[in-house]
Amino acid sequence: MANTQQTPAQASKGERFADWFDGRVGLYSLAKANLRKIFPDHWSFMLGEVALYSFVIIIVTGVYLTMFFKPSMTEVVYHGRYAPLNGILMSDAYKSTLDISFDVRGGLLLRQLHHWAALVFIMAMLVHMMRVFFTGAFRKPRELNWLFGASLLILGMFDGFMGYSLPDDLLSGTGVRFMEGAILSLPIVGTYLVFFIFGGQYPGHIWVPRMYTVHVLLIPGIMAAALAAHLILVFYHKHTQGIHAGRKNDNVVGMPLMPVYMAKAGGFFFLVSGIISVFAGFAQINPIWAYGPYRPDMVTTDAQPDWYMGFSEGLIRVMPGWEINFLGHTLVLGVFIPLVVFPLVFLAIWCYPFFEAWVTGDRREHHIAERPRNNPVRTAFGAAWIAEYVILLVGGGNDIIAVHFHLSINAITWLVRVGFFVIPALVFVVTHRWCLGLQRRDREKVLHGRESGVIARYPHGEYVEIHEPLSQEALYTLTAHEQYTPWQLPPAVDENGNPRKISWLQRVRARLSEAYFGEGAQIPKATVEEFREIQAAHHEHHEVARVGEGSH
């Protein structure tokens, strides 16, 4: 509300501007309603902030680099500061990247800052989504936000691939050739797509300008819109809260946006920027001058994509080179099958919140995060996916591993082929049993208390460890979570005695629900009756002990 004690002449320029703005958009009421908004606080929320701040660095450095980069495949002869390449024929794109690295003041630092920020951005998004997945923070009403987050991750991966392909050096050109071969493996349409993308036979003369347009305009624009929608939904729904006393689905315990969160966010932005700048200043990345310009008749022996695309290359490298002839068309299954699996992985990530909601039948809102141990099947699925990702990264770098560790590349390839099916299954079983073990431990702590390390001997000669009762806050943390009961099929006959038609989809849902929440899939948490019974027994035991000590 404007200060009525001052005349317009007495008010400062800032106050007059604020009054003018308030008269048009309702600034004061908007600020009063939102700047004191309460948000829960936890260190893991910083993972999303790291991704946000990295994206800001990518945009700022990218704008600077576009002022000097020339997205052209026109061939020129290099005469610059990097003497080993003087007189070499190369594309304008490669030459301008060399000029940025050696002639533009701060150009190499900005190039490396841009590349490191992209790596940190994708890593932070991946770890942030893992945190959301393992804590169940994707459940209603946050399914849309999960879709936006997954879209940002997928778009970031493809935009990163295009970004490190633009310099047209021998390493990035090998990656683009890899992409061309993958597209060619598509039945019937592969050849047409390659001609459309490259304007003719590979490599053509237009793919760098086209990729540049997609890299700096199309994908960043979509990502900016998805990020804005993501942040709006985060602001509206707020973060999920951890299980602690006083925190419920219908309240929020935390700090206000202003000044606490804004001050912390500002400081954290400079911290993230500083750390990435240290990486850019001291850790060399993508030294294109060491590879030379791209030539179709050459290939780098250590050609590797960035880590986030390594699993896609791993899929193709370890796949047997199968080919079949179908209706006069050669189907390269060794490339086509991995190319089909690749988007299916993204589709599974996208759809998982809806899949779990269908299995549980839960339509309620959830604003409290789950402890990963309290949903063993979901946690085991997540761990198995991470194991699969790692084993495919090993497959994508099988030649590098073979050279550096003096191993057989054939042995590594077969290890990855077998591990593709075996290791995720083993990780799933181990993680599931681990979660059940932690649930049993929580149940024992609730019923019997915390181990104190003090050993006592009763008069009849028995040695026991003294357990200290947990605080009410600790008891709440260990028992506040919900445990679903498996969804059951409806009765075989309806109320009129007629046979009920049960679809195969209902049967699948019942089996999945039993696997998620049935017997052996979770440990029943302690009930109030069990707790009181155990406490009474402990009290009686201690009384007997005191009587025995008194008699001695």
PDB file of C-alpha atoms in Angstrom, residues 281-378:
ATOM      1  CA  GLY A 281      40.013 -22.753 -15.813  1.00  0.00           C
ATOM      2  CA  PHE A 282      41.940 -25.823 -14.708  1.00  0.00           C
ATOM      3  CA  ALA A 283      40.383 -28.910 -16.345  1.00  0.00           C
ATOM      4  CA  GLN A 284      40.804 -29.024 -20.124  1.00  0.00           C
ATOM      5  CA  ILE A 285      37.804 -30.274 -22.048  1.00  0.00           C
ATOM      6  CA  ASN A 286      37.230 -30.882 -25.767  1.00  0.00           C
ATOM      7  CA  PRO A 287      40.645 -29.740 -27.122  1.00  0.00           C
ATOM      8  CA  ILE A 288      39.547 -29.651 -30.762  1.00  0.00           C
ATOM      9  CA  TRP A 289      43.012 -28.587 -31.969  1.00  0.00           C
ATOM     10  CA  ALA A 290      44.356 -31.957 -30.861  1.00  0.00           C
ATOM     11  CA  TYR A 291      41.978 -33.817 -33.210  1.00  0.00           C
ATOM     12  CA  GLY A 292      42.166 -31.667 -36.313  1.00  0.00           C
ATOM     13  CA  PRO A 293      39.375 -30.893 -38.799  1.00  0.00           C
ATOM     14  CA  TYR A 294      36.892 -33.589 -39.772  1.00  0.00           C
ATOM     15  CA  ARG A 295      37.557 -35.673 -42.854  1.00  0.00           C
ATOM     16  CA  PRO A 296      35.179 -38.474 -43.926  1.00  0.00           C
ATOM     17  CA  ASP A 297      38.091 -40.807 -44.662  1.00  0.00           C
ATOM     18  CA  MET A 298      39.533 -40.523 -41.136  1.00  0.00           C
ATOM     19  CA  VAL A 299      38.344 -41.495 -37.651  1.00  0.00           C
ATOM     20  CA  THR A 300      39.713 -40.946 -34.162  1.00  0.00           C
ATOM     21  CA  THR A 301      40.520 -44.142 -32.302  1.00  0.00           C
ATOM     22  CA  ASP A 302      39.334 -42.701 -28.975  1.00  0.00           C
ATOM     23  CA  ALA A 303      36.083 -41.213 -30.281  1.00  0.00           C
ATOM     24  CA  GLN A 304      33.702 -41.175 -27.310  1.00  0.00           C
ATOM     25  CA  PRO A 305      30.508 -39.207 -26.695  1.00  0.00           C
ATOM     26  CA  ASP A 306      29.968 -37.282 -23.489  1.00  0.00           C
ATOM     27  CA  TRP A 307      28.978 -39.526 -20.578  1.00  0.00           C
ATOM     28  CA  TYR A 308      25.245 -38.840 -20.850  1.00  0.00           C
ATOM     29  CA  MET A 309      25.105 -40.253 -24.397  1.00  0.00           C
ATOM     30  CA  GLY A 310      27.543 -43.091 -23.696  1.00  0.00           C
ATOM     31  CA  PHE A 311      24.821 -45.602 -22.864  1.00  0.00           C
ATOM     32  CA  SER A 312      23.300 -45.213 -26.339  1.00  0.00           C
ATOM     33  CA  GLU A 313      26.645 -46.035 -27.930  1.00  0.00           C
ATOM     34  CA  GLY A 314      27.024 -48.923 -25.498  1.00  0.00           C
ATOM     35  CA  LEU A 315      23.736 -50.374 -26.733  1.00  0.00           C
ATOM     36  CA  ILE A 316      25.005 -50.404 -30.310  1.00  0.00           C
ATOM     37  CA  ARG A 317      28.553 -51.561 -29.562  1.00  0.00           C
ATOM     38  CA  VAL A 318      27.525 -54.658 -27.633  1.00  0.00           C
ATOM     39  CA  MET A 319      24.638 -55.611 -29.898  1.00  0.00           C
ATOM     40  CA  PRO A 320      25.523 -58.498 -32.270  1.00  0.00           C
ATOM     41  CA  GLY A 321      25.734 -57.410 -35.894  1.00  0.00           C
ATOM     42  CA  TRP A 322      22.541 -59.135 -37.016  1.00  0.00           C
ATOM     43  CA  GLU A 323      21.017 -58.395 -40.401  1.00  0.00           C
ATOM     44  CA  ILE A 324      17.926 -59.808 -42.088  1.00  0.00           C
ATOM     45  CA  ASN A 325      16.282 -59.281 -45.457  1.00  0.00           C
ATOM     46  CA  PHE A 326      12.607 -58.321 -45.279  1.00  0.00           C
ATOM     47  CA  LEU A 327      10.580 -57.688 -48.449  1.00  0.00           C
ATOM     48  CA  GLY A 328      13.701 -56.662 -50.314  1.00  0.00           C
ATOM     49  CA  HIS A 329      14.888 -54.342 -47.546  1.00  0.00           C
ATOM     50  CA  THR A 330      17.957 -55.056 -45.435  1.00  0.00           C
ATOM     51  CA  LEU A 331      17.180 -54.552 -41.743  1.00  0.00           C
ATOM     52  CA  VAL A 332      20.345 -53.869 -39.716  1.00  0.00           C
ATOM     53  CA  LEU A 333      19.088 -55.246 -36.419  1.00  0.00           C
ATOM     54  CA  GLY A 334      22.446 -54.633 -34.762  1.00  0.00           C
ATOM     55  CA  VAL A 335      21.690 -50.905 -34.938  1.00  0.00           C
ATOM     56  CA  PHE A 336      17.911 -50.839 -35.302  1.00  0.00           C
ATOM     57  CA  ILE A 337      17.114 -52.728 -32.072  1.00  0.00           C
ATOM     58  CA  PRO A 338      19.238 -50.409 -29.879  1.00  0.00           C
ATOM     59  CA  LEU A 339      17.678 -47.463 -31.712  1.00  0.00           C
ATOM     60  CA  VAL A 340      14.247 -48.732 -30.632  1.00  0.00           C
ATOM     61  CA  VAL A 341      15.344 -49.470 -27.049  1.00  0.00           C
ATOM     62  CA  PHE A 342      16.803 -45.951 -26.672  1.00  0.00           C
ATOM     63  CA  PRO A 343      13.454 -44.044 -26.862  1.00  0.00           C
ATOM     64  CA  LEU A 344      11.683 -46.791 -24.911  1.00  0.00           C
ATOM     65  CA  VAL A 345      13.930 -45.955 -21.945  1.00  0.00           C
ATOM     66  CA  PHE A 346      12.821 -42.318 -22.118  1.00  0.00           C
ATOM     67  CA  LEU A 347       9.181 -43.358 -22.483  1.00  0.00           C
ATOM     68  CA  ALA A 348       9.437 -45.540 -19.365  1.00  0.00           C
ATOM     69  CA  ILE A 349      10.922 -42.629 -17.390  1.00  0.00           C
ATOM     70  CA  TRP A 350       8.132 -40.350 -18.567  1.00  0.00           C
ATOM     71  CA  CYS A 351       5.297 -42.721 -17.765  1.00  0.00           C
ATOM     72  CA  TYR A 352       6.425 -44.162 -14.434  1.00  0.00           C
ATOM     73  CA  PRO A 353       4.352 -41.831 -12.156  1.00  0.00           C
ATOM     74  CA  PHE A 354       1.184 -42.827 -13.985  1.00  0.00           C
ATOM     75  CA  PHE A 355       2.157 -46.493 -13.920  1.00  0.00           C
ATOM     76  CA  GLU A 356       2.651 -46.476 -10.136  1.00  0.00           C
ATOM     77  CA  ALA A 357      -0.592 -44.540  -9.583  1.00  0.00           C
ATOM     78  CA  TRP A 358      -2.392 -47.203 -11.641  1.00  0.00           C
ATOM     79  CA  VAL A 359      -0.820 -50.031  -9.618  1.00  0.00           C
ATOM     80  CA  THR A 360      -1.641 -48.460  -6.246  1.00  0.00           C
ATOM     81  CA  GLY A 361      -4.999 -46.966  -7.216  1.00  0.00           C
ATOM     82  CA  ASP A 362      -4.017 -43.972  -5.076  1.00  0.00           C
ATOM     83  CA  ARG A 363      -5.639 -40.713  -6.212  1.00  0.00           C
ATOM     84  CA  ARG A 364      -4.782 -38.633  -3.130  1.00  0.00           C
ATOM     85  CA  GLU A 365      -2.376 -35.702  -2.982  1.00  0.00           C
ATOM     86  CA  HIS A 366       1.032 -36.375  -1.426  1.00  0.00           C
ATOM     87  CA  HIS A 367       3.181 -33.596   0.019  1.00  0.00           C
ATOM     88  CA  ILE A 368       5.325 -35.793   2.299  1.00  0.00           C
ATOM     89  CA  ALA A 369       8.351 -37.537   0.820  1.00  0.00           C
ATOM     90  CA  GLU A 370       8.838 -41.267   1.349  1.00  0.00           C
ATOM     91  CA  ARG A 371      11.961 -42.846   2.723  1.00  0.00           C
ATOM     92  CA  PRO A 372      13.317 -45.070  -0.099  1.00  0.00           C
ATOM     93  CA  ARG A 373      13.400 -48.113   2.183  1.00  0.00           C
ATOM     94  CA  ASN A 374       9.633 -47.896   2.678  1.00  0.00           C
ATOM     95  CA  ASN A 375       8.969 -48.670  -1.001  1.00  0.00           C
ATOM     96  CA  PRO A 376      11.416 -51.516  -1.692  1.00  0.00           C
ATOM     97  CA  VAL A 377      10.227 -52.413  -5.197  1.00  0.00           C
ATOM     98  CA  ARG A 378      10.429 -48.851  -6.522  1.00  0.00           C
TER      99      ARG A 378
END
